[in-house]
Amino acid sequence: MTVQLQSESTVRTVLVTGGAGYIGSHTVVELVENGYECVVVDNLSNSSYDSIARLEILTKHHIPFYEIDLRDRECLRKVFEEHKIDSVIHFAGLKAVGESTQIPLRYYHNNILGTLVLLELMQQYKVSNFVFSSSATVYGDATRFPNMIPIPEECPLGPTNPYGHTKYAIENILNDLYNSDKKNWKFAILRYFNPIGAHPSGLIGEDPLGIPNNLLPYMAQVSVGRREKLYIFGNDYDSRDGTPIRDYIHVVDLAKGHIAALKYLEVYNENEGLCREWNLGSGKGSTVFEVYRAFCKASGVALPYEVTARRAGDVLNLTAKPDRAKRELKWQTKLQVEDSCKDLWKWTTENPFGYQLRGVEARFSTEDMHYDARFVTIGAGTRFQATFANLGATIVDLKVDGQSVVLGYENEKGYLNSDSAYVGATIGRYANRIAKGKFSLGNNIYQLTINNGTNANHGSIGSFHMKRFLGPVVQNPSKDVFIAEYMLVDKGEDTEFPGDLLVTVQYTLNVTEKSLEVKYQGKLTAGEATPINLTNHSYFNLNKPREDTIEGTVIRVCSKKSVDVDKNMIPTGNIVDRDIATFDSTKPTVLGPIEPQFDCCFVVDEDVKPRQVNTLNNELTLIFKAFHPDSNITLEVLSTEPTFQLYTGDFLSAGYTARQGFAIEPGRYIDAINQEDWKDCVTLKDGETYGSKIVYRFS
Amino acid sequence: MTVQLQSESTVRTVLVTGGAGYIGSHTVVELVENGYECVVVDNLSNSSYDSIARLEILTKHHIPFYEIDLRDRECLRKVFEEHKIDSVIHFAGLKAVGESTQIPLRYYHNNILGTLVLLELMQQYKVSNFVFSSSATVYGDATRFPNMIPIPEECPLGPTNPYGHTKYAIENILNDLYNSDKKNWKFAILRYFNPIGAHPSGLIGEDPLGIPNNLLPYMAQVSVGRREKLYIFGNDYDSRDGTPIRDYIHVVDLAKGHIAALKYLEVYNENEGLCREWNLGSGKGSTVFEVYRAFCKASGVALPYEVTARRAGDVLNLTAKPDRAKRELKWQTKLQVEDSCKDLWKWTTENPFGYQLRGVEARFSTEDMHYDARFVTIGAGTRFQATFANLGATIVDLKVDGQSVVLGYENEKGYLNSDSAYVGATIGRYANRIAKGKFSLGNNIYQLTINNGTNANHGSIGSFHMKRFLGPVVQNPSKDVFIAEYMLVDKGEDTEFPGDLLVTVQYTLNVTEKSLEVKYQGKLTAGEATPINLTNHSYFNLNKPREDTIEGTVIRVCSKKSVDVDKNMIPTGNIVDRDIATFDSTKPTVLGPIEPQFDCCFVVDEDVKPRQVNTLNNELTLIFKAFHPDSNITLEVLSTEPTFQLYTGDFLSAGYTARQGFAIEPGRYIDAINQEDWKDCVTLKDGETYGSKIVYRFS
């Protein structure tokens, strides 16, 4: 325990300003991989929170995020109050050279004031490590001096545009501030050359608003048809092929440069500060044509291009001399332009429109702007849409042709009601009852808190419905298909179950088919084994706009066979028939105002003895059908699971009353963990993957 | 009339930021002298509103003033809303090189953000002329280049301290902003060399807080004993006498440079903008010893000095090449170092502690911070203190040994009550009654509004008690003497009297003597002649803390003789005796609860036939004595005037009731303007000076 505390106390927290942006987001990945905690501040003026949501999934880590403009001192102060910040990496800033010449005041105001407020707060909160995102732009045209290509850090500065002037002014501020208190401040000024590429995961990359200014994003947009052709500004330079030479650097290499700089500051002489500049470049120049060819090769597309006149201000060669970074930071680029093109192509094809997708909307579900308490809607504006919450990876709403068909609350407060009936939530770590809350695994016996009669139900006090999931990654792989993926790192220490469990809940909405597929996966990241049984607890009312009751709903199930339970609702070992219509029955079961009541576990196929903890390879089986004559809406539920609980909502609570919705909960047998025959299918061992799938289909 | 309107419409308004500071205040003088209206904004962080109050007296002009930090956008916006600004001269900024190296963030934040907000508002309000206060500091050490002394504007920039960096950054901002919209902006960047000296009036000058950084203010403080001796940093430079050479420029010359630049912008090509730099320097270098000798000569004091080591960063010679300003702005320096030293000496000796005087306090008399609605107290913390208002140059309070002895209101609202009884106010343009409000001057007959029975009283509707006086200039010429001087430009068009009258009211408080002298002066600045009769309308209660009545006050006057009046209160031509104790009477007159009542005009000396409009050369005559046995306070009133009205306050109003105070109003005869014998002494002709004096003395 002592060791653990020690290691906790050495976790260092980095405030990343502009962390939702291109370089910032890639740096967050590297920070987390290097064991840092990150707090991201971004005003989202040229970025999207989706990058942070994706970072959470990519890093399997919660990334506290604040939508704050750095110039808002009191808001930013709260971040310093709420977190013990050890270091700051400062990316936030407007960065388009062309735009800066149009609206220089905004550039100066944003970039300089933002930095000043940040530094003032660092001073107040005694944070002294600062890594600053500068730019090779501060050198201006280095070719105006003899022998300054490749460009060393000693090259005299002379930016030629407002953007560069702001970076230059901030470098001066840092130097002046360092000189005012040399023992305290540790400033690393990183002068980037040309960052390109994307994360190899394809999850994050550059998402420029408007017409891209740079070669690579422009080519990417041409490659997916968003732009007609590439313009090459002059092929009459004195280079290998007539096009200008620049120093391109893979964004992941660049991100790693920040870690190197930060670590350099951290271990720097305790008794003195520093303010030092490092070029982050490869030292290798590539021509425009070389990069063009590399991207065409990576994408397999011969992009159309046109050579036009030289662009004012462009010069032949701006290549970095990266020796200082190599010598002092022990950092150098490892990836090539070819890698960048490959990764950019993956990012582009998997996210042709970047983060901002049509048909995806998000709103805050609390009064404050908490980004981890959002409701995200996919399929917005279509005939079938679904809304989810981070809390419980909950299905907040499903709308069929504009008509809501599930119960759900307007805001997070409804879900946080301790009396709530798991409305729409992901149920875990163990759905359904565990007798007396007790189970054994290996040589250990575990006791969960009893929360339901004499049993532990739905994961008891560690229930997923009150847990905040990471993400989502939202994607739109084809026109009518939307995916939203949530993740939960369910640590043993936060629950009564053994082991750390990594759970993903992936929702796939198909607008054409009006289907929502829910795919659960789980893996232990620590520990030997755990019980597991995941499902969703949506309550359906197919006639919701008309009546606050399920009365009149016509239902059929795949099987009358149901798990017999004793007075404590625990299986007796028998399978019994229930009085309910199956798909073959001549008459369906019609739900009345009070009767029939169900809260029982139907067995899909009595002959199948489930052993597998991963059912993803199972066929999807139609298990339940419901129809309401007033709305004419039909629901079909399919799953890979051996059983499903049918519950007619007779004890609905927390704002809802009896029979306002019915729940279908496909999953494993009740109390399977304590039943020899069923135990295997709910025991997840280290190295295995839990899997299951549910599909809700409407017509 | 048409001509007048045209000339009015061409008056241009200049927003002067930092206008309360050293160079700013001198520039306001030149602006007003060149026919501009000025609006001053200053956060007073390193300056005093007193400079503005003094500017009002110096320029005989109201200077609207706003205590605003430029960074407070919404406050600054109000200034743009309330005034039609034509041009901006931007002085505001922190400016101490040494301090800037200690607190660089504050310098960047203040100087850069202030400028950005100002420019943003200019953009919004379509103000395009901008004169910027830059500094030769932007050149850094120009001796690092060959042939750059004297320094031309083309010298490469390279400031070496945070202060210089802020100026440099702002120059970049201006260039970038100009480039973003070249047709619109007109920017003059003025690079000052070493401004020294003060206004020859001695009213305004440099008032540095803390230890002065610069040679001249430092010498000035040594000369008046505030510093022990002058330090000369190195006498081993390669100059005429071993001390470094700088380009000193008289602040009045510098101020005129701003007018030249502003006029250059105003007449510049209508269809294009500009952003251009001009050195403002003399082109003539002086050594430290040369300046030292000049100041010793001007002051007649051989200042002690000590030569110490060279100061880091100092270089041999930083002299301006001022040719561009001479050629383009038609401006060059006219004053010499000797003039500067002479004017600095005058400023220093007349204001050894600058603007901030011990024993002087001010407070706002309205809920908002209106600087022209202040109550200023002189002698604060002493045994005799007086408080005045700009409104009516009113005596708000007099305190004898901490005891208030006059009536007065807590705030301006009380004085603005239309029912008020002229409490404490300066009475003018014509104190006391004019029969039927009618008088003739030359061939013209004038009619004033009847406001008192059948007569016009106390200036009628143009009464000074509702007029806002300029100033005050507050001075403390010797330890126990305080002077507060107010001024009113009483334009004929704002009144019913003929001609424009310039009035000064000078209060001189002598703490030792417990005396307050009131000196009135008046001069016509337009018109041929005007009636004039000025006095003060304080109500005394020598027992005020104990009783809200004058009952028990023992009074005596210099003469029983009083002007006999008819039923309309207009002189019959007779002089009659009143039943009142004179200084010689065996028994004094004691004021009772109701009786005796006086509201009559006593004649000081029946034998003197006053003809002079200026009585300042008259002997001060003791005219009235009062004493209250409970407080043991005696009041003596002396004046240069032929009569005085004694009024026992029997009709006091506006929060006061009968006999809460008595008034003594020394002045000229009632209705003198219509009485042949007395008319001369109330007729002020063009070229003449009206003068009179009252002294209130307590013991």
mmCIF file of N, CA and C in Angstrom, chain A residues 73 100-106 108-110 112-113 115-117 119-120 123 159-163 165 168-169 172-174 176-181 185, chain B residues 73 100-106 108-110 112-113 115-117 119-120 123 159-163 165 168-169 172-174 176-181 185:
data_model
loop_
_atom_site.group_PDB
_atom_site.id
_atom_site.type_symbol
_atom_site.label_atom_id
_atom_site.label_comp_id
_atom_site.label_asym_id
_atom_site.label_seq_id
_atom_site.Cartn_x
_atom_site.Cartn_y
_atom_site.Cartn_z
ATOM 1 N N ARG A 73 -9.480 34.873 -17.174
ATOM 2 C CA ARG A 73 -8.605 34.572 -16.037
ATOM 3 C C ARG A 73 -9.325 33.800 -14.943
ATOM 4 N N SER A 100 -3.976 35.615 -40.252
ATOM 5 C CA SER A 100 -3.373 36.601 -39.336
ATOM 6 C C SER A 100 -3.109 37.929 -40.033
ATOM 7 N N THR A 101 -2.871 37.888 -41.324
ATOM 8 C CA THR A 101 -2.652 39.163 -42.022
ATOM 9 C C THR A 101 -3.968 39.897 -42.236
ATOM 10 N N GLN A 102 -5.082 39.169 -42.148
ATOM 11 C CA GLN A 102 -6.391 39.794 -42.321
ATOM 12 C C GLN A 102 -6.931 40.366 -41.013
ATOM 13 N N ILE A 103 -6.733 39.646 -39.952
ATOM 14 C CA ILE A 103 -7.290 40.054 -38.657
ATOM 15 C C ILE A 103 -6.182 40.054 -37.600
ATOM 16 N N PRO A 104 -5.192 40.903 -37.803
ATOM 17 C CA PRO A 104 -4.034 40.862 -36.884
ATOM 18 C C PRO A 104 -4.399 41.133 -35.432
ATOM 19 N N LEU A 105 -5.344 42.050 -35.182
ATOM 20 C CA LEU A 105 -5.661 42.372 -33.787
ATOM 21 C C LEU A 105 -6.125 41.138 -33.042
ATOM 22 N N ARG A 106 -6.956 40.339 -33.716
ATOM 23 C CA ARG A 106 -7.465 39.161 -33.038
ATOM 24 C C ARG A 106 -6.322 38.191 -32.714
ATOM 25 N N TYR A 108 -3.124 39.008 -32.162
ATOM 26 C CA TYR A 108 -2.347 39.527 -31.040
ATOM 27 C C TYR A 108 -3.121 39.347 -29.739
ATOM 28 N N HIS A 109 -4.400 39.700 -29.790
ATOM 29 C CA HIS A 109 -5.195 39.639 -28.565
ATOM 30 C C HIS A 109 -5.251 38.216 -28.048
ATOM 31 N N ASN A 110 -5.590 37.302 -28.913
ATOM 32 C CA ASN A 110 -5.744 35.907 -28.505
ATOM 33 C C ASN A 110 -4.411 35.319 -28.056
ATOM 34 N N ILE A 112 -1.281 36.605 -27.455
ATOM 35 C CA ILE A 112 -0.443 37.228 -26.421
ATOM 36 C C ILE A 112 -1.177 37.285 -25.091
ATOM 37 N N LEU A 113 -2.409 37.767 -25.112
ATOM 38 C CA LEU A 113 -3.112 37.874 -23.829
ATOM 39 C C LEU A 113 -3.309 36.497 -23.209
ATOM 40 N N THR A 115 -1.485 33.939 -23.402
ATOM 41 C CA THR A 115 -0.225 33.503 -22.799
ATOM 42 C C THR A 115 0.059 34.266 -21.508
ATOM 43 N N LEU A 116 -0.200 35.572 -21.523
ATOM 44 C CA LEU A 116 0.083 36.373 -20.328
ATOM 45 C C LEU A 116 -0.754 35.916 -19.139
ATOM 46 N N VAL A 117 -2.032 35.682 -19.392
ATOM 47 C CA VAL A 117 -2.910 35.247 -18.298
ATOM 48 C C VAL A 117 -2.428 33.897 -17.765
ATOM 49 N N LEU A 119 0.599 32.668 -17.857
ATOM 50 C CA LEU A 119 1.851 32.830 -17.108
ATOM 51 C C LEU A 119 1.599 33.475 -15.752
ATOM 52 N N GLU A 120 0.681 34.427 -15.722
ATOM 53 C CA GLU A 120 0.358 35.074 -14.448
ATOM 54 C C GLU A 120 -0.182 34.047 -13.447
ATOM 55 N N GLN A 123 2.517 31.819 -12.247
ATOM 56 C CA GLN A 123 3.284 32.533 -11.224
ATOM 57 C C GLN A 123 2.572 32.429 -9.871
ATOM 58 N N PRO A 159 10.238 37.486 -37.986
ATOM 59 C CA PRO A 159 8.995 36.996 -38.571
ATOM 60 C C PRO A 159 8.413 38.024 -39.531
ATOM 61 N N THR A 160 7.672 37.546 -40.503
ATOM 62 C CA THR A 160 7.203 38.440 -41.561
ATOM 63 C C THR A 160 5.690 38.513 -41.630
ATOM 64 N N ASN A 161 5.015 38.025 -40.595
ATOM 65 C CA ASN A 161 3.544 38.113 -40.599
ATOM 66 C C ASN A 161 3.057 38.183 -39.162
ATOM 67 N N PRO A 162 1.808 38.628 -38.971
ATOM 68 C CA PRO A 162 1.307 38.815 -37.599
ATOM 69 C C PRO A 162 1.357 37.542 -36.761
ATOM 70 N N TYR A 163 1.038 36.415 -37.369
ATOM 71 C CA TYR A 163 1.118 35.159 -36.613
ATOM 72 C C TYR A 163 2.524 34.985 -36.059
ATOM 73 N N HIS A 165 4.716 37.278 -35.631
ATOM 74 C CA HIS A 165 4.994 38.323 -34.641
ATOM 75 C C HIS A 165 4.472 37.939 -33.261
ATOM 76 N N TYR A 168 6.840 35.470 -31.820
ATOM 77 C CA TYR A 168 8.072 36.170 -31.479
ATOM 78 C C TYR A 168 7.887 36.980 -30.191
ATOM 79 N N ALA A 169 6.753 37.677 -30.109
ATOM 80 C CA ALA A 169 6.492 38.471 -28.904
ATOM 81 C C ALA A 169 6.438 37.555 -27.682
ATOM 82 N N ASN A 172 9.789 36.615 -26.571
ATOM 83 C CA ASN A 172 10.367 37.731 -25.806
ATOM 84 C C ASN A 172 9.814 37.777 -24.389
ATOM 85 N N ILE A 173 8.511 37.579 -24.278
ATOM 86 C CA ILE A 173 7.893 37.575 -22.952
ATOM 87 C C ILE A 173 8.551 36.514 -22.078
ATOM 88 N N LEU A 174 8.738 35.333 -22.656
ATOM 89 C CA LEU A 174 9.320 34.241 -21.864
ATOM 90 C C LEU A 174 10.751 34.581 -21.462
ATOM 91 N N ASP A 176 12.014 37.575 -21.103
ATOM 92 C CA ASP A 176 11.983 38.660 -20.117
ATOM 93 C C ASP A 176 11.533 38.140 -18.752
ATOM 94 N N LEU A 177 10.544 37.242 -18.785
ATOM 95 C CA LEU A 177 10.042 36.714 -17.524
ATOM 96 C C LEU A 177 11.117 35.852 -16.859
ATOM 97 N N TYR A 178 11.780 35.052 -17.641
ATOM 98 C CA TYR A 178 12.880 34.254 -17.098
ATOM 99 C C TYR A 178 13.940 35.170 -16.480
ATOM 100 N N ASN A 179 14.292 36.217 -17.193
ATOM 101 C CA ASN A 179 15.317 37.128 -16.673
ATOM 102 C C ASN A 179 14.878 37.839 -15.399
ATOM 103 N N SER A 180 13.582 37.964 -15.214
ATOM 104 C CA SER A 180 13.086 38.645 -14.013
ATOM 105 C C SER A 180 13.170 37.743 -12.780
ATOM 106 N N ASP A 181 13.328 36.439 -13.004
ATOM 107 C CA ASP A 181 13.318 35.504 -11.875
ATOM 108 C C ASP A 181 13.984 34.204 -12.322
ATOM 109 N N TRP A 185 11.893 30.073 -13.199
ATOM 110 C CA TRP A 185 11.195 29.637 -14.417
ATOM 111 C C TRP A 185 11.999 28.633 -15.229
ATOM 112 N N ARG B 73 -12.546 47.147 -21.605
ATOM 113 C CA ARG B 73 -13.146 47.458 -22.890
ATOM 114 C C ARG B 73 -14.496 48.166 -22.768
ATOM 115 N N SER B 100 10.386 47.327 -15.543
ATOM 116 C CA SER B 100 9.912 46.358 -16.533
ATOM 117 C C SER B 100 10.715 45.061 -16.476
ATOM 118 N N THR B 101 11.962 45.150 -16.065
ATOM 119 C CA THR B 101 12.740 43.917 -15.970
ATOM 120 C C THR B 101 12.350 43.118 -14.730
ATOM 121 N N GLN B 102 11.714 43.782 -13.765
ATOM 122 C CA GLN B 102 11.275 43.107 -12.539
ATOM 123 C C GLN B 102 9.907 42.470 -12.703
ATOM 124 N N ILE B 103 9.019 43.180 -13.377
ATOM 125 C CA ILE B 103 7.635 42.698 -13.502
ATOM 126 C C ILE B 103 7.221 42.730 -14.977
ATOM 127 N N PRO B 104 7.908 41.924 -15.790
ATOM 128 C CA PRO B 104 7.658 41.996 -17.234
ATOM 129 C C PRO B 104 6.214 41.665 -17.616
ATOM 130 N N LEU B 105 5.597 40.701 -16.920
ATOM 131 C CA LEU B 105 4.234 40.324 -17.327
ATOM 132 C C LEU B 105 3.304 41.508 -17.233
ATOM 133 N N ARG B 106 3.461 42.281 -16.148
ATOM 134 C CA ARG B 106 2.567 43.417 -15.991
ATOM 135 C C ARG B 106 2.779 44.430 -17.129
ATOM 136 N N TYR B 108 3.845 43.762 -20.226
ATOM 137 C CA TYR B 108 3.248 43.242 -21.460
ATOM 138 C C TYR B 108 1.731 43.348 -21.393
ATOM 139 N N HIS B 109 1.190 42.938 -20.252
ATOM 140 C CA HIS B 109 -0.270 42.912 -20.135
ATOM 141 C C HIS B 109 -0.824 44.317 -20.289
ATOM 142 N N ASN B 110 -0.270 45.237 -19.553
ATOM 143 C CA ASN B 110 -0.781 46.605 -19.562
ATOM 144 C C ASN B 110 -0.578 47.259 -20.935
ATOM 145 N N ILE B 112 0.457 46.110 -24.010
ATOM 146 C CA ILE B 112 -0.023 45.500 -25.253
ATOM 147 C C ILE B 112 -1.532 45.361 -25.243
ATOM 148 N N LEU B 113 -2.081 44.831 -24.162
ATOM 149 C CA LEU B 113 -3.530 44.642 -24.151
ATOM 150 C C LEU B 113 -4.244 45.984 -24.220
ATOM 151 N N THR B 115 -3.334 48.643 -25.670
ATOM 152 C CA THR B 115 -3.291 49.120 -27.053
ATOM 153 C C THR B 115 -4.257 48.336 -27.937
ATOM 154 N N LEU B 116 -4.302 47.027 -27.741
ATOM 155 C CA LEU B 116 -5.186 46.208 -28.581
ATOM 156 C C LEU B 116 -6.643 46.588 -28.390
ATOM 157 N N VAL B 117 -7.030 46.764 -27.137
ATOM 158 C CA VAL B 117 -8.434 47.119 -26.876
ATOM 159 C C VAL B 117 -8.744 48.478 -27.509
ATOM 160 N N LEU B 119 -7.290 49.863 -30.090
ATOM 161 C CA LEU B 119 -7.342 49.740 -31.553
ATOM 162 C C LEU B 119 -8.625 49.043 -31.994
ATOM 163 N N GLU B 120 -9.048 48.060 -31.227
ATOM 164 C CA GLU B 120 -10.291 47.360 -31.575
ATOM 165 C C GLU B 120 -11.469 48.326 -31.533
ATOM 166 N N GLN B 123 -11.366 50.634 -34.422
ATOM 167 C CA GLN B 123 -11.875 49.941 -35.601
ATOM 168 C C GLN B 123 -13.403 49.968 -35.609
ATOM 169 N N PRO B 159 15.212 46.113 -29.181
ATOM 170 C CA PRO B 159 15.110 46.551 -27.787
ATOM 171 C C PRO B 159 15.739 45.517 -26.864
ATOM 172 N N THR B 160 16.209 45.988 -25.735
ATOM 173 C CA THR B 160 16.963 45.094 -24.848
ATOM 174 C C THR B 160 16.312 44.949 -23.484
ATOM 175 N N ASN B 161 15.061 45.382 -23.352
ATOM 176 C CA ASN B 161 14.375 45.224 -22.061
ATOM 177 C C ASN B 161 12.882 45.082 -22.314
ATOM 178 N N PRO B 162 12.154 44.581 -21.329
ATOM 179 C CA PRO B 162 10.714 44.325 -21.536
ATOM 180 C C PRO B 162 9.941 45.572 -21.952
ATOM 181 N N TYR B 163 10.260 46.706 -21.333
ATOM 182 C CA TYR B 163 9.581 47.938 -21.732
ATOM 183 C C TYR B 163 9.748 48.157 -23.233
ATOM 184 N N HIS B 165 10.517 45.967 -25.434
ATOM 185 C CA HIS B 165 9.828 44.910 -26.181
ATOM 186 C C HIS B 165 8.351 45.233 -26.367
ATOM 187 N N TYR B 168 8.084 47.758 -29.048
ATOM 188 C CA TYR B 168 8.395 47.112 -30.320
ATOM 189 C C TYR B 168 7.215 46.259 -30.786
ATOM 190 N N ALA B 169 6.641 45.502 -29.857
ATOM 191 C CA ALA B 169 5.488 44.660 -30.218
ATOM 192 C C ALA B 169 4.341 45.540 -30.724
ATOM 193 N N ASN B 172 4.915 46.619 -34.176
ATOM 194 C CA ASN B 172 4.565 45.515 -35.083
ATOM 195 C C ASN B 172 3.063 45.405 -35.266
ATOM 196 N N ILE B 173 2.338 45.545 -34.163
ATOM 197 C CA ILE B 173 0.874 45.474 -34.247
ATOM 198 C C ILE B 173 0.371 46.542 -35.207
ATOM 199 N N LEU B 174 0.909 47.742 -35.063
ATOM 200 C CA LEU B 174 0.441 48.835 -35.914
ATOM 201 C C LEU B 174 0.784 48.560 -37.382
ATOM 202 N N ASP B 176 1.208 45.620 -38.746
ATOM 203 C CA ASP B 176 0.370 44.516 -39.222
ATOM 204 C C ASP B 176 -1.067 44.973 -39.451
ATOM 205 N N LEU B 177 -1.545 45.817 -38.557
ATOM 206 C CA LEU B 177 -2.929 46.281 -38.697
ATOM 207 C C LEU B 177 -3.055 47.175 -39.925
ATOM 208 N N TYR B 178 -2.081 48.032 -40.098
ATOM 209 C CA TYR B 178 -2.078 48.862 -41.307
ATOM 210 C C TYR B 178 -2.076 47.977 -42.559
ATOM 211 N N ASN B 179 -1.234 46.974 -42.566
ATOM 212 C CA ASN B 179 -1.158 46.104 -43.742
ATOM 213 C C ASN B 179 -2.458 45.336 -43.984
ATOM 214 N N SER B 180 -3.231 45.143 -42.930
ATOM 215 C CA SER B 180 -4.492 44.398 -43.090
ATOM 216 C C SER B 180 -5.577 45.266 -43.717
ATOM 217 N N ASP B 181 -5.367 46.591 -43.721
ATOM 218 C CA ASP B 181 -6.411 47.484 -44.223
ATOM 219 C C ASP B 181 -5.764 48.832 -44.554
ATOM 220 N N TRP B 185 -6.181 52.882 -42.163
ATOM 221 C CA TRP B 185 -5.457 53.306 -40.968
ATOM 222 C C TRP B 185 -4.410 54.376 -41.255
#
